[in-house]
Amino acid sequence: MRDPWADSAGDTGADLYLELRGTRLRTGLMDALREAVRSGRLAPGARLPSSRTLAADLGLARNTVAAAYAELAAEGWLTARQGSGTRVAPRAEPRRAAVLARFRPDRRGPRHSLIAGRPDVASFPRAEWLKASRRALTDAPDEAFGYGGPHGRIELRTALADYLARARGVRADPGRIVICSGFVHALMLLGQVLRERRTRALAVEAYGLDLHLDVLTGHGLRTPALPFDELGTRLAPEVLSGAGAVLLTAAHQFPMGLPLHPDRRAAVVDWARTTGGMILEDDYDGEFRYDRQPVGALQGLDPDRVVYLGTASKSLAPGLRLGWMVLPQELVDEVLRAKALGGAVDWALSSLDQLTLAEFIASGAYDRHVRGMRQRYRRRRDQLVAALAERAPDVRVTGIAAGLHAVVELPPGAEGSVVQAASWQGLAVEGLSRFRHPDTPPGRDALVVGYAGPSDSAWAGALDALCRVLP
């Protein structure tokens, strides 16, 4: 497939000074290009070097430059047209960090989005939520309208303790649950607590979100990567031996889509017991399993060594900003202290939203909603698999037993070109390399396709655009 970021009119060889910071080359290049646009060094309409030229000038792989160009084009910073090369967008404006832009559509963004990690927010149960809110408001005690505290409302913690035990096999009582504003907030608090405990390294999976790495390294923690093989994340002794904690997506690895192998589940718990280490379990979409019973939470094997982390972001909507930690007893006071010292902005979540979610769970509305969305997402998955089998039979789809996304494997060397071609078609989709840990060697070429997010009216167009760019 032809590289759409190459200059079809001939490479101009124009010089472009960029100062790259940090060890993540693609992220550093994107930050440097954004800063050049913000500062005016790159004016609207300015032509950039081809991916080949810039890669040679900076000593980077061409695919790294091409992937950075593609993502900046999806965000609206750059444009790319065959025959005219890559240019700064006519009205490129300063934006928030790229990782935040992934979760918020923009007026100048792509026509279609298959970005992973986005639920179908159009299906938010507004009527049932409103009913729960009215009941919660009617029954709310007067003190619920005060400032509250870092632990979170007891009503929500009680409802969650019952639900998580029943649906996810989590062993907890309300006193060990702390409410937070989402997974990243929880990770910030845990990073602070672990650092105060003199933990120096927290092992992570070979593939995941760079935002999580940034949070952990921001607390001074090293983040060595556990390798990945055909059975999923491999618990390499040479990595775990230097770590005091490990972060795992055990039920459904993000983005590869495999559960942690049963033998490895037992092994990582044994490691934590033997060394005194902590396991941070990110159960980001554990409710959505399609082809067999859900994989139970790792926390159920040892509640004293596993921190269970969940949110309402995938099951309901990320806009609720509600998440929870089920903590080992020894961490509760330390996390509460870190949360309280963080200030009101960090921990003063809406008591009424917490009470509404508690009522929503206790009334059975949450279970009904999850069951309905599980059926909806399974239909989407089946439609994706069927369309690819018909229109792109040479690609292989994996990681489809659960969750809101699939991995579409590509021929070697095709990932960058396919992502770029998708951007040309007005389709936002991310390559697997976007999620690879900086210390992980390059692996398979693939797309990570989120099939849950598009509305019903946009789904057919997004699926058609995907099929048109696949080899």
XYZ file of C-alpha atoms in Angstrom:
471
model
C 0.000 0.000 0.000
C 1.280 3.394 -0.952
C 2.375 5.695 1.909
C -0.075 8.652 1.785
C 2.315 10.728 3.910
C 5.002 10.583 1.231
C 5.255 13.623 -1.057
C 3.828 12.527 -4.410
C 5.227 15.620 -6.089
C 8.761 14.734 -5.074
C 10.419 15.163 -1.687
C 11.325 18.783 -0.987
C 13.898 17.864 1.682
C 12.863 20.955 3.692
C 14.541 21.272 7.101
C 12.425 21.288 10.243
C 13.939 21.825 13.688
C 12.197 19.817 16.412
C 13.376 19.148 19.953
C 12.181 15.731 21.122
C 11.819 15.129 24.842
C 11.286 11.928 26.784
C 11.791 8.318 25.780
C 8.519 7.747 23.924
C 9.521 8.710 20.419
C 6.091 8.958 18.783
C 4.611 10.909 21.699
C 7.674 13.189 21.821
C 7.431 13.892 18.101
C 3.716 14.714 18.357
C 4.320 17.055 21.300
C 7.116 18.810 19.412
C 4.955 19.292 16.312
C 2.040 20.632 18.353
C 4.354 23.097 20.083
C 5.749 24.234 16.733
C 2.191 24.980 15.575
C 1.176 26.690 18.824
C 4.237 28.940 18.801
C 3.724 29.960 15.192
C 6.941 28.387 13.926
C 4.697 26.263 11.715
C 2.038 28.528 10.225
C -1.356 27.336 8.945
C -0.834 25.759 5.553
C 2.910 25.220 6.081
C 4.205 22.133 4.335
C 5.974 19.494 6.423
C 8.735 17.168 5.260
C 7.637 13.765 4.039
C 7.675 10.937 6.552
C 10.789 9.534 4.906
C 12.703 12.830 5.112
C 11.721 13.677 8.688
C 12.489 10.141 9.842
C 15.961 10.381 8.325
C 16.573 13.845 9.810
C 15.515 12.805 13.321
C 16.949 9.317 13.282
C 13.531 7.716 13.749
C 11.764 4.815 12.083
C 9.611 5.946 9.183
C 6.569 4.202 10.692
C 7.005 6.286 13.872
C 6.805 9.536 11.898
C 3.925 8.275 9.760
C 1.943 7.232 12.849
C 2.543 10.647 14.479
C 1.377 12.443 11.318
C -1.740 10.253 11.147
C -2.755 10.887 14.755
C -2.173 14.638 14.470
C -4.292 14.666 11.327
C -7.069 12.854 13.193
C -6.879 15.509 15.928
C -7.106 18.310 13.368
C -3.547 19.660 13.604
C -2.447 18.466 10.155
C -3.967 17.686 6.782
C -2.735 15.244 4.171
C -3.711 15.100 0.515
C -2.057 13.123 -2.235
C -0.202 15.535 -4.468
C 0.128 18.305 -1.896
C 1.897 16.510 0.958
C 1.375 16.994 4.671
C 0.520 20.494 5.863
C -0.477 22.332 9.009
C -4.263 22.559 9.140
C -5.646 25.947 7.997
C -7.003 26.800 11.432
C -4.984 24.546 13.727
C -5.752 25.518 17.324
C -4.101 24.570 20.619
C -5.754 21.515 22.115
C -5.516 19.491 25.273
C -3.143 16.553 25.386
C -3.618 13.907 22.699
C -4.614 11.233 25.156
C -7.545 13.389 26.323
C -8.533 14.168 22.741
C -9.034 10.436 22.186
C -12.027 10.488 24.497
C -13.736 13.622 23.207
C -14.969 14.164 19.654
C -14.052 17.505 18.058
C -15.968 19.615 15.567
C -13.113 19.317 13.111
C -12.538 15.676 13.834
C -13.117 12.669 11.581
C -16.517 11.719 10.212
C -16.323 8.284 11.816
C -14.566 6.952 14.881
C -13.639 3.400 15.805
C -11.351 4.445 18.648
C -11.239 1.749 21.314
C -12.412 2.399 24.847
C -15.591 4.307 24.018
C -18.978 2.886 25.011
C -22.257 3.655 23.280
C -23.154 6.813 25.197
C -26.274 7.297 23.060
C -27.737 4.288 24.882
C -27.328 5.828 28.322
C -30.532 4.892 30.242
C -31.780 8.434 30.753
C -35.307 7.577 31.864
C -34.212 4.942 34.385
C -31.407 7.171 35.641
C -33.868 10.023 36.160
C -36.179 7.737 38.142
C -33.284 6.583 40.301
C -32.196 10.195 40.802
C -35.655 11.216 41.980
C -35.859 8.328 44.423
C -32.348 9.021 45.692
C -33.067 12.724 46.113
C -36.283 12.016 47.974
C -34.627 9.615 50.389
C -31.315 11.457 50.798
C -30.443 12.385 54.376
C -29.736 16.033 55.071
C -26.038 15.407 55.618
C -25.736 14.167 52.014
C -25.910 17.825 50.933
C -22.794 18.672 52.939
C -19.158 18.479 51.851
C -18.827 14.739 52.320
C -15.573 12.902 52.859
C -12.938 10.987 50.947
C -14.414 7.534 51.572
C -17.513 8.150 49.440
C -21.177 7.663 50.255
C -21.927 4.585 52.339
C -25.033 3.907 50.232
C -22.941 3.497 47.082
C -20.230 1.512 48.824
C -22.851 -0.874 50.215
C -24.529 -1.322 46.824
C -21.169 -1.909 45.143
C -20.069 -4.475 47.739
C -23.195 -6.518 46.983
C -23.012 -6.108 43.196
C -19.292 -6.817 42.839
C -19.540 -9.948 44.996
C -22.475 -11.226 42.961
C -21.349 -10.284 39.438
C -17.539 -10.218 39.582
C -16.595 -12.511 42.462
C -15.040 -9.651 44.439
C -14.691 -10.150 48.194
C -15.243 -6.851 49.961
C -17.133 -5.006 52.635
C -18.141 -1.334 52.282
C -15.354 -0.210 54.608
C -12.726 -1.359 52.098
C -14.295 0.472 49.143
C -13.210 4.020 48.273
C -15.081 6.022 45.640
C -13.033 8.008 43.131
C -13.612 9.924 39.909
C -12.331 7.190 37.604
C -9.447 4.836 36.976
C -6.819 7.527 36.420
C -7.762 9.215 39.698
C -7.417 5.866 41.461
C -4.039 5.268 39.830
C -2.823 8.700 40.923
C -3.735 7.935 44.528
C -2.215 4.469 44.460
C 0.946 5.750 42.811
C 1.341 8.232 45.660
C 0.731 5.561 48.311
C 3.120 3.080 46.716
C 5.831 5.695 46.446
C 5.386 6.592 50.104
C 5.793 2.877 50.848
C 9.167 3.066 49.076
C 8.035 1.021 46.093
C 10.440 1.804 43.279
C 8.955 -0.120 40.353
C 5.483 -1.188 39.250
C 5.458 -3.758 36.454
C 2.961 -3.174 33.643
C 1.775 -5.114 30.614
C 3.571 -4.884 27.285
C 0.511 -3.198 25.765
C -1.668 -0.574 27.444
C -2.356 3.158 27.658
C 0.586 5.546 27.832
C -1.502 7.820 30.062
C -1.244 5.189 32.795
C 2.524 5.057 32.406
C 2.696 8.843 32.636
C 0.713 8.826 35.897
C 2.981 6.218 37.456
C 6.258 7.736 36.289
C 4.965 11.077 37.542
C 5.101 9.566 41.026
C 8.692 8.465 40.494
C 7.858 4.817 39.781
C 9.669 2.811 37.150
C 7.329 0.849 34.848
C 9.120 -2.235 33.466
C 7.089 -4.178 30.917
C 5.943 -7.777 31.253
C 6.241 -9.600 27.907
C 3.286 -10.891 25.898
C 2.968 -14.283 24.184
C 0.268 -16.533 22.713
C -1.169 -17.130 26.209
C -1.303 -13.439 27.052
C 0.774 -11.513 29.580
C 3.785 -13.524 30.733
C 4.945 -13.100 34.326
C 8.647 -12.861 33.576
C 10.658 -13.409 36.800
C 13.360 -10.997 35.644
C 10.754 -8.212 35.539
C 8.813 -9.088 38.683
C 11.959 -9.569 40.761
C 12.600 -5.827 40.740
C 8.976 -4.713 41.178
C 6.942 -4.099 44.303
C 3.608 -4.044 42.468
C 2.071 -5.010 39.128
C -0.797 -3.533 37.072
C -2.892 -6.086 35.149
C -6.040 -6.156 33.025
C -6.564 -9.758 34.076
C -10.097 -10.473 32.824
C -9.588 -8.963 29.352
C -6.157 -7.609 28.484
C -6.275 -4.168 26.884
C -5.832 -3.992 23.989
C -4.844 -7.575 23.041
C -8.100 -9.073 24.301
C -6.889 -12.236 26.071
C -7.634 -13.080 29.711
C -4.729 -13.822 31.997
C -4.084 -17.569 31.746
C -5.372 -19.509 34.814
C -1.890 -20.765 35.694
C -0.576 -17.214 35.535
C -3.439 -15.907 37.685
C -2.388 -18.295 40.413
C 1.294 -17.518 39.860
C 0.958 -13.750 40.216
C -1.020 -14.152 43.443
C 1.687 -16.478 44.762
C 4.291 -13.855 43.827
C 2.382 -11.171 45.755
C 2.029 -13.382 48.818
C 5.674 -14.408 48.797
C 7.176 -10.967 48.205
C 4.591 -8.739 49.898
C 3.875 -7.108 46.531
C 0.587 -5.600 45.451
C -1.506 -6.422 42.364
C -3.537 -3.592 40.834
C -6.403 -5.156 38.870
C -7.997 -2.932 36.211
C -11.401 -4.553 35.568
C -12.363 -2.039 32.910
C -15.001 -4.073 30.996
C -15.375 -7.309 32.928
C -19.180 -7.359 32.561
C -19.052 -7.689 28.779
C -18.200 -11.299 27.932
C -19.995 -12.953 25.033
C -18.925 -16.513 24.301
C -18.749 -17.966 27.812
C -19.233 -17.024 31.441
C -17.343 -13.909 32.599
C -13.872 -14.405 34.013
C -14.065 -13.679 37.725
C -12.015 -10.929 39.298
C -8.469 -11.790 40.291
C -9.171 -10.061 43.601
C -11.287 -13.006 44.685
C -8.142 -15.139 44.985
C -6.554 -12.883 47.610
C -8.297 -9.674 48.754
C -5.275 -8.812 50.924
C -2.849 -8.634 47.998
C -5.077 -7.344 45.152
C -6.479 -3.851 44.670
C -9.619 -4.117 42.548
C -10.339 -1.091 40.327
C -13.597 -0.495 38.472
C -15.620 2.361 37.002
C -18.973 3.171 35.452
C -17.228 4.500 32.337
C -17.777 1.447 30.105
C -20.943 0.073 31.671
C -22.807 3.418 31.769
C -20.891 6.489 30.559
C -17.492 8.081 31.206
C -19.199 11.429 31.806
C -20.450 10.204 35.183
C -16.859 10.314 36.503
C -17.498 7.569 39.055
C -15.105 4.782 39.915
C -14.182 2.633 42.882
C -11.280 0.915 44.563
C -11.665 -2.251 46.639
C -8.585 -2.111 48.821
C -6.668 -4.487 51.059
C -7.368 -3.402 54.608
C -3.782 -2.274 55.140
C -4.098 0.320 52.345
C -7.442 1.887 53.274
C -6.200 4.567 55.669
C -3.245 5.458 53.446
C -5.441 5.909 50.372
C -7.987 7.947 52.328
C -5.219 10.191 53.626
C -3.818 10.689 50.125
C -7.302 11.451 48.819
C -8.127 13.913 51.597
C -4.821 15.739 51.234
C -5.411 16.058 47.516
C -7.934 18.829 48.126
C -11.598 19.223 47.269
C -10.959 19.151 43.534
C -9.520 15.649 43.838
C -12.009 13.918 46.089
C -15.237 15.873 46.566
C -17.397 13.865 44.144
C -21.070 14.672 43.822
C -22.957 13.004 46.655
C -26.161 13.066 44.625
C -24.536 11.232 41.699
C -23.239 8.640 44.139
C -26.675 8.234 45.703
C -28.261 7.928 42.258
C -25.843 5.196 41.194
C -26.454 3.399 44.486
C -30.208 3.454 43.857
C -29.686 2.475 40.197
C -27.737 -0.608 41.302
C -29.989 -1.545 44.218
C -33.179 -1.321 42.116
C -31.868 -3.796 39.537
C -31.741 -1.166 36.784
C -27.950 -1.508 36.499
C -28.174 -5.272 35.893
C -30.880 -4.786 33.282
C -28.858 -2.109 31.515
C -25.680 -4.207 31.460
C -27.571 -7.215 30.074
C -29.082 -5.062 27.330
C -25.749 -3.497 26.399
C -24.073 -6.923 26.396
C -26.526 -8.060 23.721
C -26.099 -4.826 21.776
C -22.310 -4.986 21.787
C -22.337 -8.659 20.824
C -24.460 -7.827 17.763
C -21.978 -5.109 16.829
C -19.092 -7.541 17.236
C -20.820 -10.136 15.063
C -21.526 -7.532 12.373
C -17.867 -6.463 12.407
C -16.617 -10.037 12.085
C -19.093 -10.831 9.289
C -18.238 -7.678 7.319
C -14.503 -8.335 7.538
C -14.952 -11.978 6.527
C -16.820 -10.844 3.409
C -14.879 -7.754 2.381
C -11.396 -8.269 3.856
C -10.973 -12.032 4.083
C -7.186 -11.842 4.384
C -7.251 -10.160 7.798
C -7.621 -12.050 11.072
C -9.783 -10.792 13.936
C -8.783 -11.653 17.517
C -9.699 -10.641 21.056
C -13.434 -10.875 20.376
C -14.639 -13.069 23.240
C -15.314 -10.020 25.391
C -15.148 -6.255 25.638
C -15.849 -3.338 23.324
C -13.060 -3.731 20.777
C -11.356 -6.212 18.493
C -7.804 -6.586 17.183
C -7.657 -6.725 13.386
C -4.340 -8.238 12.368
C -2.645 -6.874 9.227
C 0.159 -8.017 6.923
C 3.649 -7.144 8.215
C 4.492 -3.494 7.652
C 0.941 -2.452 6.764
C -0.206 -0.832 10.016
C 1.072 2.699 9.438
C -0.275 2.884 5.890
C -3.696 1.553 6.878
C -4.034 4.055 9.750
C -3.064 6.852 7.370
C -5.463 5.666 4.681
C -8.238 5.536 7.284
C -7.535 9.153 8.189
C -7.940 10.046 4.510
C -11.334 8.364 4.557
C -12.399 10.392 7.597
C -12.091 7.382 9.906
C -10.306 7.593 13.260
C -8.802 4.237 14.221
C -5.610 3.371 16.060
C -2.834 0.930 15.314
C -1.656 -1.607 17.846
C 1.744 0.086 18.049
C -0.033 3.077 19.641
C -0.391 0.960 22.796
C 3.024 -0.715 22.868
C 5.246 -0.067 25.883
C 8.407 1.851 24.899
C 10.598 -1.041 26.054
C 8.601 -3.686 24.147
C 10.064 -4.777 20.789
C 7.875 -4.215 17.704
C 5.385 -7.034 17.249
C 2.503 -7.771 14.950
C 0.875 -5.117 12.770
C -2.779 -4.625 13.661
C -5.626 -2.193 14.246
C -7.437 -1.870 17.575
C -11.038 -1.380 16.471
C -13.618 -0.092 18.939
C -17.043 -1.211 17.738
C -19.162 0.051 20.641
C -18.930 3.828 20.299
C -20.629 4.782 17.002
C -24.308 5.601 17.125
C -26.676 3.367 15.170
C -26.863 5.952 12.410
C -23.057 6.153 12.125
C -22.195 2.487 12.545
C -22.751 1.362 8.941
C -20.641 4.218 7.569
C -17.815 3.569 10.011
C -17.790 -0.137 9.194
C -17.790 0.582 5.447
C -14.897 3.035 5.819
C -12.906 0.426 7.769
C -13.447 -2.272 5.154
C -12.386 0.071 2.349
C -8.944 0.757 3.838
C -8.025 -2.806 4.762
C -5.629 -4.701 2.470
